[in-house]
Amino acid sequence: MTGLSIAVIDDHPLFREGVRRSLGEINGFQIVGEGCTKEDAIRIAHDHRPDVILMDISMPGGGLDAISPILDHFPDQKIIMLTVSERSDDVTKALNSGAKAYVLKGVGSRALAEIIRAVASGEGYVSPALSARMLSDLSSISNASNKTDLISELSSREYEVLDLAAAGLSNKRIALKLDIHEKTVKHHMGRIFAKLNVTNRTEAAMALRDAGRDIRLA
C-alpha cells in the first residue's frame, strides 16, 4: 500500500462514495475503511489504523462523541471533521476534543486532498469562514467583558441613574424618582459618560446592555 490511508465515516452512502471517488482520482490516497456510526469510527480506527479519519458530526452516535474514545486508545490518530455544521460550538468542541481539522462539506476535492496531506504531516486546519467567525465571536466576548469591567467602575448611585436613563427616563424624571436635584443627575450622567468612554445616553445604554443588563431604550 502506498500513499496515505484514509477512512471515511459518514451516514450518507452517496457522500462516502463521492469522497472515495474524488480521492481515488488523486494520487497518494487509499480508502481503507468506511462507516456510518460512532461505533464504526471506533472499530475502524482500531482495525485499520488509518493515517487520517474523515468523520461527519451528524451521524448515529454523534461524530463529536467518537473523537475522545478513538484518541484515548490511539492518541496519534489524525481526525478531520468533514461536516455541514457551521456552529461555533461544534468547531470548538471538535478541536478541544482533539480533532486536527474542521472542514465544511462544500470543499473541493483538490483542496480536501491538500488539507488531508497537511493534517497527516501534523498541521491543523479550520475552514477560513469559520476561523473568521470564531475570531469575531472571541472579540465580541472580549468586548462584552471590557464593558462589564467599565460598568463595575460605576458607583451604586451612578448605576441607578444609568439604569433609569436606559429605561428612557429624562433627567427630570430620574431626579424625581431618586429624590435628588436634576443638576445632580446631570453631574452623574457626565461621570457615567466619562467612565464608560461614551458621548451620549444611547451609547451608555448600549454599554449597559452589552455588559449583560436588561435595558429598554425609549
PDB file of C-alpha atoms in Angstrom:
ATOM      1  CA  MET A   1       0.000   0.000   0.000  1.00  0.00           C
ATOM      2  CA  THR A   2       1.338   3.397  -0.951  1.00  0.00           C
ATOM      3  CA  GLY A   3       0.311   6.901  -0.002  1.00  0.00           C
ATOM      4  CA  LEU A   4      -1.972   7.925   2.836  1.00  0.00           C
ATOM      5  CA  SER A   5      -4.582   5.546   4.188  1.00  0.00           C
ATOM      6  CA  ILE A   6      -7.968   7.182   4.711  1.00  0.00           C
ATOM      7  CA  ALA A   7     -11.186   6.159   6.489  1.00  0.00           C
ATOM      8  CA  VAL A   8     -14.480   7.880   5.708  1.00  0.00           C
ATOM      9  CA  ILE A   9     -17.195   7.869   8.367  1.00  0.00           C
ATOM     10  CA  ASP A  10     -20.499   9.385   7.215  1.00  0.00           C
ATOM     11  CA  ASP A  11     -24.065   8.118   7.296  1.00  0.00           C
ATOM     12  CA  HIS A  12     -24.771   9.241   3.717  1.00  0.00           C
ATOM     13  CA  PRO A  13     -23.605   6.490   1.311  1.00  0.00           C
ATOM     14  CA  LEU A  14     -23.626   8.824  -1.693  1.00  0.00           C
ATOM     15  CA  PHE A  15     -21.336  11.258   0.099  1.00  0.00           C
ATOM     16  CA  ARG A  16     -18.926   8.486   1.085  1.00  0.00           C
ATOM     17  CA  GLU A  17     -18.912   7.294  -2.499  1.00  0.00           C
ATOM     18  CA  GLY A  18     -18.183  10.815  -3.714  1.00  0.00           C
ATOM     19  CA  VAL A  19     -15.252  11.221  -1.351  1.00  0.00           C
ATOM     20  CA  ARG A  20     -13.890   7.799  -2.273  1.00  0.00           C
ATOM     21  CA  ARG A  21     -14.135   8.548  -5.981  1.00  0.00           C
ATOM     22  CA  SER A  22     -12.684  12.049  -5.651  1.00  0.00           C
ATOM     23  CA  LEU A  23      -9.672  10.965  -3.615  1.00  0.00           C
ATOM     24  CA  GLY A  24      -9.228   7.906  -5.825  1.00  0.00           C
ATOM     25  CA  GLU A  25      -8.634  10.212  -8.769  1.00  0.00           C
ATOM     26  CA  ILE A  26      -5.776  11.896  -6.918  1.00  0.00           C
ATOM     27  CA  ASN A  27      -2.525  10.029  -6.449  1.00  0.00           C
ATOM     28  CA  GLY A  28      -1.392   9.273  -2.935  1.00  0.00           C
ATOM     29  CA  PHE A  29      -4.616   8.204  -1.204  1.00  0.00           C
ATOM     30  CA  GLN A  30      -6.199   4.860  -0.430  1.00  0.00           C
ATOM     31  CA  ILE A  31      -9.551   4.334   1.301  1.00  0.00           C
ATOM     32  CA  VAL A  32      -9.080   1.552   3.860  1.00  0.00           C
ATOM     33  CA  GLY A  33     -12.365   1.807   5.738  1.00  0.00           C
ATOM     34  CA  GLU A  34     -15.880   3.199   5.569  1.00  0.00           C
ATOM     35  CA  GLY A  35     -18.589   3.510   8.194  1.00  0.00           C
ATOM     36  CA  CYS A  36     -21.687   5.411   9.209  1.00  0.00           C
ATOM     37  CA  THR A  37     -21.819   5.451  13.030  1.00  0.00           C
ATOM     38  CA  LYS A  38     -19.762   6.384  16.059  1.00  0.00           C
ATOM     39  CA  GLU A  39     -19.175   2.682  16.710  1.00  0.00           C
ATOM     40  CA  ASP A  40     -17.953   2.197  13.135  1.00  0.00           C
ATOM     41  CA  ALA A  41     -15.465   5.025  13.590  1.00  0.00           C
ATOM     42  CA  ILE A  42     -14.040   3.492  16.752  1.00  0.00           C
ATOM     43  CA  ARG A  43     -13.890  -0.002  15.206  1.00  0.00           C
ATOM     44  CA  ILE A  44     -12.224   1.190  12.002  1.00  0.00           C
ATOM     45  CA  ALA A  45      -9.657   3.201  13.960  1.00  0.00           C
ATOM     46  CA  HIS A  46      -8.816   0.031  15.896  1.00  0.00           C
ATOM     47  CA  ASP A  47      -8.845  -2.411  12.975  1.00  0.00           C
ATOM     48  CA  HIS A  48      -7.235  -0.345  10.231  1.00  0.00           C
ATOM     49  CA  ARG A  49      -5.255   2.425  11.965  1.00  0.00           C
ATOM     50  CA  PRO A  50      -5.719   4.815   9.013  1.00  0.00           C
ATOM     51  CA  ASP A  51      -3.405   7.782   8.662  1.00  0.00           C
ATOM     52  CA  VAL A  52      -6.415  10.089   8.622  1.00  0.00           C
ATOM     53  CA  ILE A  53     -10.085   9.643   9.518  1.00  0.00           C
ATOM     54  CA  LEU A  54     -12.643  11.856   7.777  1.00  0.00           C
ATOM     55  CA  MET A  55     -15.701  11.997  10.002  1.00  0.00           C
ATOM     56  CA  ASP A  56     -19.058  13.746   9.948  1.00  0.00           C
ATOM     57  CA  ILE A  57     -20.666  15.245  13.037  1.00  0.00           C
ATOM     58  CA  SER A  58     -24.275  14.308  12.308  1.00  0.00           C
ATOM     59  CA  MET A  59     -24.498  10.528  12.349  1.00  0.00           C
ATOM     60  CA  PRO A  60     -25.756   7.803  14.718  1.00  0.00           C
ATOM     61  CA  GLY A  61     -23.865   8.097  17.985  1.00  0.00           C
ATOM     62  CA  GLY A  62     -22.503  11.514  17.035  1.00  0.00           C
ATOM     63  CA  GLY A  63     -19.180  12.193  15.363  1.00  0.00           C
ATOM     64  CA  LEU A  64     -18.047  14.564  18.083  1.00  0.00           C
ATOM     65  CA  ASP A  65     -18.568  11.847  20.684  1.00  0.00           C
ATOM     66  CA  ALA A  66     -16.371   9.454  18.710  1.00  0.00           C
ATOM     67  CA  ILE A  67     -13.268  11.631  18.916  1.00  0.00           C
ATOM     68  CA  SER A  68     -12.273  11.057  22.546  1.00  0.00           C
ATOM     69  CA  PRO A  69     -12.789   7.250  22.557  1.00  0.00           C
ATOM     70  CA  ILE A  70     -10.577   6.979  19.463  1.00  0.00           C
ATOM     71  CA  LEU A  71      -7.844   9.228  20.829  1.00  0.00           C
ATOM     72  CA  ASP A  72      -7.938   7.526  24.229  1.00  0.00           C
ATOM     73  CA  HIS A  73      -6.640   4.374  22.523  1.00  0.00           C
ATOM     74  CA  PHE A  74      -4.742   5.954  19.636  1.00  0.00           C
ATOM     75  CA  PRO A  75      -3.543   9.416  20.705  1.00  0.00           C
ATOM     76  CA  ASP A  76      -1.671   9.968  17.423  1.00  0.00           C
ATOM     77  CA  GLN A  77      -4.712   9.339  15.240  1.00  0.00           C
ATOM     78  CA  LYS A  78      -5.381  12.265  12.878  1.00  0.00           C
ATOM     79  CA  ILE A  79      -9.092  13.153  12.676  1.00  0.00           C
ATOM     80  CA  ILE A  80     -10.694  15.616  10.280  1.00  0.00           C
ATOM     81  CA  MET A  81     -14.308  16.630  10.871  1.00  0.00           C
ATOM     82  CA  LEU A  82     -15.955  16.932   7.446  1.00  0.00           C
ATOM     83  CA  THR A  83     -19.421  18.348   8.004  1.00  0.00           C
ATOM     84  CA  VAL A  84     -22.080  20.875   7.064  1.00  0.00           C
ATOM     85  CA  SER A  85     -22.292  22.291  10.586  1.00  0.00           C
ATOM     86  CA  GLU A  86     -21.037  25.859  10.856  1.00  0.00           C
ATOM     87  CA  ARG A  87     -21.868  26.150  14.568  1.00  0.00           C
ATOM     88  CA  SER A  88     -19.033  27.712  16.546  1.00  0.00           C
ATOM     89  CA  ASP A  89     -19.859  25.358  19.439  1.00  0.00           C
ATOM     90  CA  ASP A  90     -19.301  22.328  17.190  1.00  0.00           C
ATOM     91  CA  VAL A  91     -15.992  23.713  15.914  1.00  0.00           C
ATOM     92  CA  THR A  92     -14.794  24.434  19.445  1.00  0.00           C
ATOM     93  CA  LYS A  93     -15.851  21.036  20.795  1.00  0.00           C
ATOM     94  CA  ALA A  94     -14.250  19.204  17.884  1.00  0.00           C
ATOM     95  CA  LEU A  95     -10.912  20.966  18.262  1.00  0.00           C
ATOM     96  CA  ASN A  96     -10.933  20.770  22.057  1.00  0.00           C
ATOM     97  CA  SER A  97     -11.659  17.029  21.823  1.00  0.00           C
ATOM     98  CA  GLY A  98      -8.600  16.518  19.650  1.00  0.00           C
ATOM     99  CA  ALA A  99      -9.715  16.763  16.029  1.00  0.00           C
ATOM    100  CA  LYS A 100      -6.927  18.234  13.904  1.00  0.00           C
ATOM    101  CA  ALA A 101      -9.140  19.927  11.326  1.00  0.00           C
ATOM    102  CA  TYR A 102     -12.680  21.151  10.791  1.00  0.00           C
ATOM    103  CA  VAL A 103     -13.751  21.298   7.146  1.00  0.00           C
ATOM    104  CA  LEU A 104     -17.078  22.195   5.549  1.00  0.00           C
ATOM    105  CA  LYS A 105     -18.509  19.744   3.028  1.00  0.00           C
ATOM    106  CA  GLY A 106     -18.541  22.302   0.247  1.00  0.00           C
ATOM    107  CA  VAL A 107     -14.769  21.940  -0.063  1.00  0.00           C
ATOM    108  CA  GLY A 108     -13.395  20.870  -3.452  1.00  0.00           C
ATOM    109  CA  SER A 109     -11.608  17.558  -3.914  1.00  0.00           C
ATOM    110  CA  ARG A 110      -8.192  19.137  -4.586  1.00  0.00           C
ATOM    111  CA  ALA A 111      -8.493  21.399  -1.555  1.00  0.00           C
ATOM    112  CA  LEU A 112      -9.572  18.439   0.586  1.00  0.00           C
ATOM    113  CA  ALA A 113      -6.560  16.467  -0.598  1.00  0.00           C
ATOM    114  CA  GLU A 114      -4.240  19.297   0.428  1.00  0.00           C
ATOM    115  CA  ILE A 115      -5.912  19.545   3.833  1.00  0.00           C
ATOM    116  CA  ILE A 116      -5.536  15.792   4.363  1.00  0.00           C
ATOM    117  CA  ARG A 117      -1.833  15.946   3.480  1.00  0.00           C
ATOM    118  CA  ALA A 118      -1.320  18.907   5.810  1.00  0.00           C
ATOM    119  CA  VAL A 119      -3.089  17.178   8.703  1.00  0.00           C
ATOM    120  CA  ALA A 120      -1.177  13.934   8.087  1.00  0.00           C
ATOM    121  CA  SER A 121       2.052  15.924   8.406  1.00  0.00           C
ATOM    122  CA  GLY A 122       0.957  17.346  11.755  1.00  0.00           C
ATOM    123  CA  GLU A 123      -0.719  20.620  10.821  1.00  0.00           C
ATOM    124  CA  GLY A 124      -4.181  21.797  11.843  1.00  0.00           C
ATOM    125  CA  TYR A 125      -6.876  23.397   9.726  1.00  0.00           C
ATOM    126  CA  VAL A 126     -10.203  25.192  10.112  1.00  0.00           C
ATOM    127  CA  SER A 127     -12.245  26.421   7.137  1.00  0.00           C
ATOM    128  CA  PRO A 128     -11.413  30.133   6.679  1.00  0.00           C
ATOM    129  CA  ALA A 129     -15.017  31.352   7.054  1.00  0.00           C
ATOM    130  CA  LEU A 130     -15.298  29.538  10.379  1.00  0.00           C
ATOM    131  CA  SER A 131     -11.942  30.844  11.582  1.00  0.00           C
ATOM    132  CA  ALA A 132     -13.080  34.401  10.894  1.00  0.00           C
ATOM    133  CA  ARG A 133     -16.352  33.799  12.725  1.00  0.00           C
ATOM    134  CA  MET A 134     -14.626  32.312  15.752  1.00  0.00           C
ATOM    135  CA  LEU A 135     -12.252  35.279  15.929  1.00  0.00           C
ATOM    136  CA  SER A 136     -15.256  37.609  15.720  1.00  0.00           C
ATOM    137  CA  ASP A 137     -17.018  35.693  18.498  1.00  0.00           C
ATOM    138  CA  LEU A 138     -13.910  35.881  20.684  1.00  0.00           C
ATOM    139  CA  SER A 139     -13.659  39.601  20.002  1.00  0.00           C
ATOM    140  CA  SER A 140     -17.309  40.085  20.967  1.00  0.00           C
ATOM    141  CA  ILE A 141     -16.778  38.163  24.192  1.00  0.00           C
ATOM    142  CA  SER A 142     -13.717  40.285  24.946  1.00  0.00           C
ATOM    143  CA  ASN A 143     -15.621  43.498  24.222  1.00  0.00           C
ATOM    144  CA  ALA A 144     -18.513  42.407  26.430  1.00  0.00           C
ATOM    145  CA  SER A 145     -16.025  41.611  29.188  1.00  0.00           C
ATOM    146  CA  ASN A 146     -14.495  45.052  28.826  1.00  0.00           C
ATOM    147  CA  LYS A 147     -17.944  46.662  29.024  1.00  0.00           C
ATOM    148  CA  THR A 148     -18.679  44.654  32.167  1.00  0.00           C
ATOM    149  CA  ASP A 149     -15.420  45.886  33.711  1.00  0.00           C
ATOM    150  CA  LEU A 150     -16.337  49.501  32.904  1.00  0.00           C
ATOM    151  CA  ILE A 151     -19.866  49.137  34.304  1.00  0.00           C
ATOM    152  CA  SER A 152     -18.392  47.744  37.519  1.00  0.00           C
ATOM    153  CA  GLU A 153     -16.496  51.017  37.920  1.00  0.00           C
ATOM    154  CA  LEU A 154     -19.775  52.927  38.390  1.00  0.00           C
ATOM    155  CA  SER A 155     -20.875  53.839  41.873  1.00  0.00           C
ATOM    156  CA  SER A 156     -24.199  52.448  43.075  1.00  0.00           C
ATOM    157  CA  ARG A 157     -25.861  55.838  42.513  1.00  0.00           C
ATOM    158  CA  GLU A 158     -24.354  56.150  39.023  1.00  0.00           C
ATOM    159  CA  TYR A 159     -25.621  52.706  38.195  1.00  0.00           C
ATOM    160  CA  GLU A 160     -29.107  53.648  39.383  1.00  0.00           C
ATOM    161  CA  VAL A 161     -29.056  56.775  37.222  1.00  0.00           C
ATOM    162  CA  LEU A 162     -27.822  54.850  34.168  1.00  0.00           C
ATOM    163  CA  ASP A 163     -30.389  52.106  34.661  1.00  0.00           C
ATOM    164  CA  LEU A 164     -33.214  54.654  34.712  1.00  0.00           C
ATOM    165  CA  ALA A 165     -31.752  56.572  31.766  1.00  0.00           C
ATOM    166  CA  ALA A 166     -31.525  53.325  29.793  1.00  0.00           C
ATOM    167  CA  ALA A 167     -35.196  52.713  30.591  1.00  0.00           C
ATOM    168  CA  GLY A 168     -35.996  56.018  28.845  1.00  0.00           C
ATOM    169  CA  LEU A 169     -36.442  58.394  31.771  1.00  0.00           C
ATOM    170  CA  SER A 170     -35.410  62.026  31.332  1.00  0.00           C
ATOM    171  CA  ASN A 171     -33.039  63.737  33.777  1.00  0.00           C
ATOM    172  CA  LYS A 172     -36.020  65.436  35.401  1.00  0.00           C
ATOM    173  CA  ARG A 173     -37.902  62.162  35.883  1.00  0.00           C
ATOM    174  CA  ILE A 174     -34.765  60.462  37.192  1.00  0.00           C
ATOM    175  CA  ALA A 175     -34.352  63.286  39.713  1.00  0.00           C
ATOM    176  CA  LEU A 176     -37.935  62.842  40.900  1.00  0.00           C
ATOM    177  CA  LYS A 177     -37.536  59.070  41.040  1.00  0.00           C
ATOM    178  CA  LEU A 178     -34.366  59.217  43.129  1.00  0.00           C
ATOM    179  CA  ASP A 179     -35.399  62.322  45.080  1.00  0.00           C
ATOM    180  CA  ILE A 180     -32.327  64.292  44.033  1.00  0.00           C
ATOM    181  CA  HIS A 181     -31.776  67.534  42.124  1.00  0.00           C
ATOM    182  CA  GLU A 182     -31.828  67.497  38.322  1.00  0.00           C
ATOM    183  CA  LYS A 183     -28.409  69.190  38.359  1.00  0.00           C
ATOM    184  CA  THR A 184     -27.122  66.215  40.368  1.00  0.00           C
ATOM    185  CA  VAL A 185     -28.473  63.835  37.736  1.00  0.00           C
ATOM    186  CA  LYS A 186     -26.626  65.785  35.033  1.00  0.00           C
ATOM    187  CA  HIS A 187     -23.462  65.562  37.120  1.00  0.00           C
ATOM    188  CA  HIS A 188     -23.875  61.788  37.468  1.00  0.00           C
ATOM    189  CA  MET A 189     -24.514  61.415  33.722  1.00  0.00           C
ATOM    190  CA  GLY A 190     -21.307  63.317  32.968  1.00  0.00           C
ATOM    191  CA  ARG A 191     -19.310  60.987  35.198  1.00  0.00           C
ATOM    192  CA  ILE A 192     -21.034  57.954  33.655  1.00  0.00           C
ATOM    193  CA  PHE A 193     -20.107  59.100  30.132  1.00  0.00           C
ATOM    194  CA  ALA A 194     -16.503  59.620  31.210  1.00  0.00           C
ATOM    195  CA  LYS A 195     -16.196  56.245  32.944  1.00  0.00           C
ATOM    196  CA  LEU A 196     -17.793  54.326  30.056  1.00  0.00           C
ATOM    197  CA  ASN A 197     -15.924  56.314  27.411  1.00  0.00           C
ATOM    198  CA  VAL A 198     -19.177  57.230  25.597  1.00  0.00           C
ATOM    199  CA  THR A 199     -20.618  60.537  24.394  1.00  0.00           C
ATOM    200  CA  ASN A 200     -24.391  60.140  24.780  1.00  0.00           C
ATOM    201  CA  ARG A 201     -27.201  58.328  26.612  1.00  0.00           C
ATOM    202  CA  THR A 202     -27.769  55.788  23.848  1.00  0.00           C
ATOM    203  CA  GLU A 203     -24.136  54.674  23.874  1.00  0.00           C
ATOM    204  CA  ALA A 204     -24.246  54.443  27.654  1.00  0.00           C
ATOM    205  CA  ALA A 205     -27.401  52.341  27.484  1.00  0.00           C
ATOM    206  CA  MET A 206     -25.781  50.067  24.890  1.00  0.00           C
ATOM    207  CA  ALA A 207     -22.780  49.621  27.157  1.00  0.00           C
ATOM    208  CA  LEU A 208     -25.152  48.563  29.917  1.00  0.00           C
ATOM    209  CA  ARG A 209     -26.812  46.085  27.569  1.00  0.00           C
ATOM    210  CA  ASP A 210     -23.504  44.676  26.333  1.00  0.00           C
ATOM    211  CA  ALA A 211     -22.466  44.127  29.929  1.00  0.00           C
ATOM    212  CA  GLY A 212     -25.442  41.811  30.307  1.00  0.00           C
ATOM    213  CA  ARG A 213     -28.076  44.104  31.859  1.00  0.00           C
ATOM    214  CA  ASP A 214     -31.645  44.087  30.646  1.00  0.00           C
ATOM    215  CA  ILE A 215     -32.494  47.545  29.271  1.00  0.00           C
ATOM    216  CA  ARG A 216     -35.373  49.210  27.428  1.00  0.00           C
ATOM    217  CA  LEU A 217     -34.426  52.093  25.162  1.00  0.00           C
ATOM    218  CA  ALA A 218     -37.053  54.802  24.775  1.00  0.00           C
TER     219      ALA A 218
END
